[in-house]
Amino acid sequence: MPDISGVSAQRLPIVGVMGSGTSAHAELSEPLGDWLARLGVHLLTGGGGGVMECVGRAFCAVPERRGLHLGVLPGDPGAGGASPPGYPNSWVEIPLRTHLPSRGSAGAGADSRNHINVLSCDVVVALPGGEGTASEVALALRYGRPVVAFARSGESVPALPPGVEVYAELAQVQAFVRAHLPRVPEGGSG
């Protein structure tokens, strides 16, 4: 057995990206995913399509990244926790399977994985999406997680609560994320 005395785990911060499960919003999610990979953090998404898949693909395309793409998946407790079709997307490196089926408008309910999505993150970035994205933003506020919306003109996160900043430029989102990370990862170039 190897000697592991003096060895300790290095935990990377986790940035959650929440957004549409059907629309990729590539003009936002691709540069964000690339930057997060270079920053040296883990990426957490809901593991499905749309924004979740697009940001994950951009994140995983950076060969020198240190972080991993974590996907918190919905599940059907009556089917042994099986995830719906399309979950996980092919860019999720660590699928975190749950027995929690609720999504969309039921995203803040006790049987929704959105609680896990938000509670597992150090910072939440919300891209345009629907009711599920809105519930994740509301949960981030409830649980005291720093949250920012990244949206261009004409795009929105529905029912965005007061006090959530909306930025149209990646540089603004980068400044917000850096200011709210618990520590700046060593070796990150973002």
mmCIF file of C-alpha atoms in Angstrom:
data_model
loop_
_atom_site.group_PDB
_atom_site.id
_atom_site.type_symbol
_atom_site.label_atom_id
_atom_site.label_comp_id
_atom_site.label_asym_id
_atom_site.label_seq_id
_atom_site.Cartn_x
_atom_site.Cartn_y
_atom_site.Cartn_z
ATOM 1 C CA MET A 1 0.000 0.000 0.000
ATOM 2 C CA PRO A 2 1.460 3.408 -0.926
ATOM 3 C CA ASP A 3 2.356 5.886 1.789
ATOM 4 C CA ILE A 4 -0.233 8.652 1.688
ATOM 5 C CA SER A 5 0.806 10.447 4.865
ATOM 6 C CA GLY A 6 1.007 14.154 4.238
ATOM 7 C CA VAL A 7 -1.254 13.929 1.198
ATOM 8 C CA SER A 8 -4.460 15.916 1.258
ATOM 9 C CA ALA A 9 -7.290 16.362 -1.178
ATOM 10 C CA GLN A 10 -7.493 19.619 -3.033
ATOM 11 C CA ARG A 11 -11.087 20.696 -3.437
ATOM 12 C CA LEU A 12 -11.866 22.902 -6.356
ATOM 13 C CA PRO A 13 -14.705 25.407 -6.147
ATOM 14 C CA ILE A 14 -17.939 24.457 -7.914
ATOM 15 C CA VAL A 15 -19.724 26.847 -10.262
ATOM 16 C CA GLY A 16 -23.247 25.889 -11.244
ATOM 17 C CA VAL A 17 -24.612 26.912 -14.618
ATOM 18 C CA MET A 18 -28.389 26.767 -14.854
ATOM 19 C CA GLY A 19 -30.442 27.414 -17.962
ATOM 20 C CA SER A 20 -32.747 26.113 -20.644
ATOM 21 C CA GLY A 21 -32.949 22.376 -21.180
ATOM 22 C CA THR A 22 -33.941 22.854 -24.819
ATOM 23 C CA SER A 23 -32.150 25.973 -26.132
ATOM 24 C CA ALA A 24 -28.337 26.012 -26.077
ATOM 25 C CA HIS A 25 -27.846 29.804 -26.044
ATOM 26 C CA ALA A 26 -24.410 28.997 -27.479
ATOM 27 C CA GLU A 27 -23.381 32.651 -27.702
ATOM 28 C CA LEU A 28 -23.455 32.683 -23.888
ATOM 29 C CA SER A 29 -22.827 29.099 -22.809
ATOM 30 C CA GLU A 30 -19.811 28.326 -25.029
ATOM 31 C CA PRO A 31 -17.561 31.201 -23.891
ATOM 32 C CA LEU A 32 -18.726 30.701 -20.294
ATOM 33 C CA GLY A 33 -17.881 26.982 -20.332
ATOM 34 C CA ASP A 34 -14.472 27.637 -21.885
ATOM 35 C CA TRP A 35 -13.657 30.305 -19.301
ATOM 36 C CA LEU A 36 -14.787 28.181 -16.338
ATOM 37 C CA ALA A 37 -12.547 25.328 -17.508
ATOM 38 C CA ARG A 38 -9.560 27.671 -17.692
ATOM 39 C CA LEU A 39 -10.415 29.161 -14.291
ATOM 40 C CA GLY A 40 -9.842 25.801 -12.626
ATOM 41 C CA VAL A 41 -13.241 25.025 -11.117
ATOM 42 C CA HIS A 42 -15.700 22.160 -11.344
ATOM 43 C CA LEU A 43 -18.783 22.768 -13.500
ATOM 44 C CA LEU A 44 -22.158 21.610 -12.171
ATOM 45 C CA THR A 45 -25.262 21.405 -14.352
ATOM 46 C CA GLY A 46 -28.540 19.526 -14.353
ATOM 47 C CA GLY A 47 -27.007 17.100 -16.847
ATOM 48 C CA GLY A 48 -29.578 17.507 -19.636
ATOM 49 C CA GLY A 49 -29.711 19.212 -23.032
ATOM 50 C CA GLY A 50 -29.745 22.841 -24.091
ATOM 51 C CA VAL A 51 -27.555 25.144 -22.005
ATOM 52 C CA MET A 52 -26.447 22.223 -19.823
ATOM 53 C CA GLU A 53 -25.062 20.291 -22.769
ATOM 54 C CA CYS A 54 -23.563 23.294 -24.568
ATOM 55 C CA VAL A 55 -21.710 24.698 -21.550
ATOM 56 C CA GLY A 56 -20.497 21.173 -20.713
ATOM 57 C CA ARG A 57 -19.186 20.596 -24.228
ATOM 58 C CA ALA A 58 -17.248 23.889 -24.180
ATOM 59 C CA PHE A 59 -15.911 23.119 -20.690
ATOM 60 C CA CYS A 60 -14.765 19.610 -21.637
ATOM 61 C CA ALA A 61 -13.115 20.849 -24.859
ATOM 62 C CA VAL A 62 -10.363 22.571 -22.836
ATOM 63 C CA PRO A 63 -7.619 19.929 -22.594
ATOM 64 C CA GLU A 64 -5.657 21.539 -19.748
ATOM 65 C CA ARG A 65 -8.626 22.000 -17.414
ATOM 66 C CA ARG A 66 -8.468 20.740 -13.838
ATOM 67 C CA GLY A 67 -12.166 20.582 -13.065
ATOM 68 C CA LEU A 68 -14.807 18.026 -13.975
ATOM 69 C CA HIS A 69 -18.352 18.372 -15.311
ATOM 70 C CA LEU A 70 -20.799 17.155 -12.668
ATOM 71 C CA GLY A 71 -24.404 16.504 -13.665
ATOM 72 C CA VAL A 72 -27.169 16.208 -11.054
ATOM 73 C CA LEU A 73 -29.789 14.058 -12.758
ATOM 74 C CA PRO A 74 -33.522 13.718 -12.174
ATOM 75 C CA GLY A 75 -34.757 10.217 -11.500
ATOM 76 C CA ASP A 76 -37.931 8.190 -11.305
ATOM 77 C CA PRO A 77 -38.202 6.537 -7.885
ATOM 78 C CA GLY A 78 -40.729 4.062 -9.302
ATOM 79 C CA ALA A 79 -38.223 2.926 -11.931
ATOM 80 C CA GLY A 80 -35.215 2.408 -9.690
ATOM 81 C CA GLY A 81 -34.097 6.014 -10.076
ATOM 82 C CA ALA A 82 -33.827 5.796 -13.866
ATOM 83 C CA SER A 83 -33.203 9.154 -15.520
ATOM 84 C CA PRO A 84 -35.405 10.452 -18.351
ATOM 85 C CA PRO A 85 -34.226 10.166 -21.971
ATOM 86 C CA GLY A 86 -31.391 12.596 -22.710
ATOM 87 C CA TYR A 87 -29.937 12.425 -19.194
ATOM 88 C CA PRO A 88 -27.045 12.514 -18.751
ATOM 89 C CA ASN A 89 -25.815 14.316 -21.824
ATOM 90 C CA SER A 90 -22.582 12.978 -23.319
ATOM 91 C CA TRP A 91 -20.419 15.693 -21.698
ATOM 92 C CA VAL A 92 -21.257 14.851 -18.076
ATOM 93 C CA GLU A 93 -18.179 13.222 -16.547
ATOM 94 C CA ILE A 94 -19.637 12.485 -13.130
ATOM 95 C CA PRO A 95 -23.373 11.754 -13.234
ATOM 96 C CA LEU A 96 -24.965 12.213 -9.820
ATOM 97 C CA ARG A 97 -28.140 10.170 -9.972
ATOM 98 C CA THR A 98 -31.070 11.085 -7.766
ATOM 99 C CA HIS A 99 -34.525 9.728 -7.059
ATOM 100 C CA LEU A 100 -35.954 13.236 -7.449
ATOM 101 C CA PRO A 101 -38.330 13.528 -10.424
ATOM 102 C CA SER A 102 -39.667 17.101 -10.294
ATOM 103 C CA ARG A 103 -38.481 19.666 -12.839
ATOM 104 C CA GLY A 104 -39.727 22.829 -14.514
ATOM 105 C CA SER A 105 -42.551 24.540 -12.640
ATOM 106 C CA ALA A 106 -42.163 22.044 -9.766
ATOM 107 C CA GLY A 107 -38.434 22.823 -9.516
ATOM 108 C CA ALA A 108 -38.591 24.303 -6.013
ATOM 109 C CA GLY A 109 -40.549 21.380 -4.549
ATOM 110 C CA ALA A 110 -39.050 19.028 -1.987
ATOM 111 C CA ASP A 111 -38.786 16.283 -4.626
ATOM 112 C CA SER A 112 -36.668 18.351 -7.039
ATOM 113 C CA ARG A 113 -32.947 17.947 -7.649
ATOM 114 C CA ASN A 114 -32.695 21.722 -7.971
ATOM 115 C CA HIS A 115 -32.013 21.919 -4.224
ATOM 116 C CA ILE A 116 -28.948 19.709 -4.725
ATOM 117 C CA ASN A 117 -27.887 21.722 -7.784
ATOM 118 C CA VAL A 118 -27.860 24.954 -5.804
ATOM 119 C CA LEU A 119 -26.592 23.679 -2.449
ATOM 120 C CA SER A 120 -23.613 21.989 -4.118
ATOM 121 C CA CYS A 121 -22.397 25.207 -5.776
ATOM 122 C CA ASP A 122 -20.221 28.011 -4.507
ATOM 123 C CA VAL A 123 -21.591 30.363 -7.198
ATOM 124 C CA VAL A 124 -24.599 30.042 -9.526
ATOM 125 C CA VAL A 125 -24.737 31.527 -13.042
ATOM 126 C CA ALA A 126 -28.212 31.529 -14.608
ATOM 127 C CA LEU A 127 -28.603 31.707 -18.376
ATOM 128 C CA PRO A 128 -31.927 32.195 -20.154
ATOM 129 C CA GLY A 129 -34.327 29.399 -19.366
ATOM 130 C CA GLY A 130 -37.788 28.587 -18.150
ATOM 131 C CA GLU A 131 -39.532 27.858 -14.881
ATOM 132 C CA GLY A 132 -36.878 25.366 -13.765
ATOM 133 C CA THR A 133 -34.145 27.977 -14.145
ATOM 134 C CA ALA A 134 -36.282 30.508 -12.279
ATOM 135 C CA SER A 135 -36.741 28.038 -9.421
ATOM 136 C CA GLU A 136 -32.969 27.496 -9.217
ATOM 137 C CA VAL A 137 -32.390 31.255 -8.985
ATOM 138 C CA ALA A 138 -35.006 31.511 -6.218
ATOM 139 C CA LEU A 139 -33.399 28.593 -4.368
ATOM 140 C CA ALA A 140 -29.950 30.199 -4.675
ATOM 141 C CA LEU A 141 -31.327 33.305 -2.979
ATOM 142 C CA ARG A 142 -33.093 31.226 -0.323
ATOM 143 C CA TYR A 143 -29.907 29.320 0.495
ATOM 144 C CA GLY A 144 -27.631 32.358 0.348
ATOM 145 C CA ARG A 145 -25.655 31.304 -2.710
ATOM 146 C CA PRO A 146 -24.212 34.084 -4.875
ATOM 147 C CA VAL A 147 -26.214 34.157 -8.118
ATOM 148 C CA VAL A 148 -25.948 36.212 -11.290
ATOM 149 C CA ALA A 149 -27.898 36.111 -14.550
ATOM 150 C CA PHE A 150 -26.041 36.113 -17.884
ATOM 151 C CA ALA A 151 -28.403 37.192 -20.657
ATOM 152 C CA ARG A 152 -28.333 39.382 -23.726
ATOM 153 C CA SER A 153 -30.992 41.816 -24.842
ATOM 154 C CA GLY A 154 -34.337 40.140 -25.419
ATOM 155 C CA GLU A 155 -33.412 37.014 -23.467
ATOM 156 C CA SER A 156 -34.428 36.489 -19.912
ATOM 157 C CA VAL A 157 -34.719 34.317 -16.899
ATOM 158 C CA PRO A 158 -38.459 34.403 -16.118
ATOM 159 C CA ALA A 159 -39.627 35.672 -12.750
ATOM 160 C CA LEU A 160 -36.133 36.888 -11.897
ATOM 161 C CA PRO A 161 -36.269 38.009 -8.265
ATOM 162 C CA PRO A 162 -35.261 41.557 -7.344
ATOM 163 C CA GLY A 163 -31.633 41.955 -6.418
ATOM 164 C CA VAL A 164 -30.245 39.488 -8.956
ATOM 165 C CA GLU A 165 -27.797 41.268 -11.230
ATOM 166 C CA VAL A 166 -28.197 40.664 -14.972
ATOM 167 C CA TYR A 167 -25.052 40.986 -17.069
ATOM 168 C CA ALA A 168 -24.842 40.932 -20.852
ATOM 169 C CA GLU A 169 -21.047 40.663 -21.083
ATOM 170 C CA LEU A 170 -18.855 37.727 -20.110
ATOM 171 C CA ALA A 171 -16.310 40.048 -18.445
ATOM 172 C CA GLN A 172 -19.012 41.173 -15.998
ATOM 173 C CA VAL A 173 -19.921 37.576 -15.164
ATOM 174 C CA GLN A 174 -16.234 36.731 -14.739
ATOM 175 C CA ALA A 175 -15.774 39.562 -12.228
ATOM 176 C CA PHE A 176 -18.850 38.422 -10.279
ATOM 177 C CA VAL A 177 -17.719 34.790 -10.157
ATOM 178 C CA ARG A 178 -14.153 35.676 -9.123
ATOM 179 C CA ALA A 179 -15.435 38.000 -6.386
ATOM 180 C CA HIS A 180 -17.658 35.275 -4.930
ATOM 181 C CA LEU A 181 -15.474 32.180 -5.153
ATOM 182 C CA PRO A 182 -14.344 30.965 -1.733
ATOM 183 C CA ARG A 183 -10.765 30.943 -3.045
ATOM 184 C CA VAL A 184 -9.039 31.486 -6.356
ATOM 185 C CA PRO A 185 -7.862 28.130 -7.713
ATOM 186 C CA GLU A 186 -4.091 27.794 -8.071
ATOM 187 C CA GLY A 187 -3.015 27.306 -11.639
ATOM 188 C CA GLY A 188 -6.266 28.618 -13.101
ATOM 189 C CA SER A 189 -5.692 30.925 -16.027
ATOM 190 C CA GLY A 190 -9.177 32.396 -16.247
#
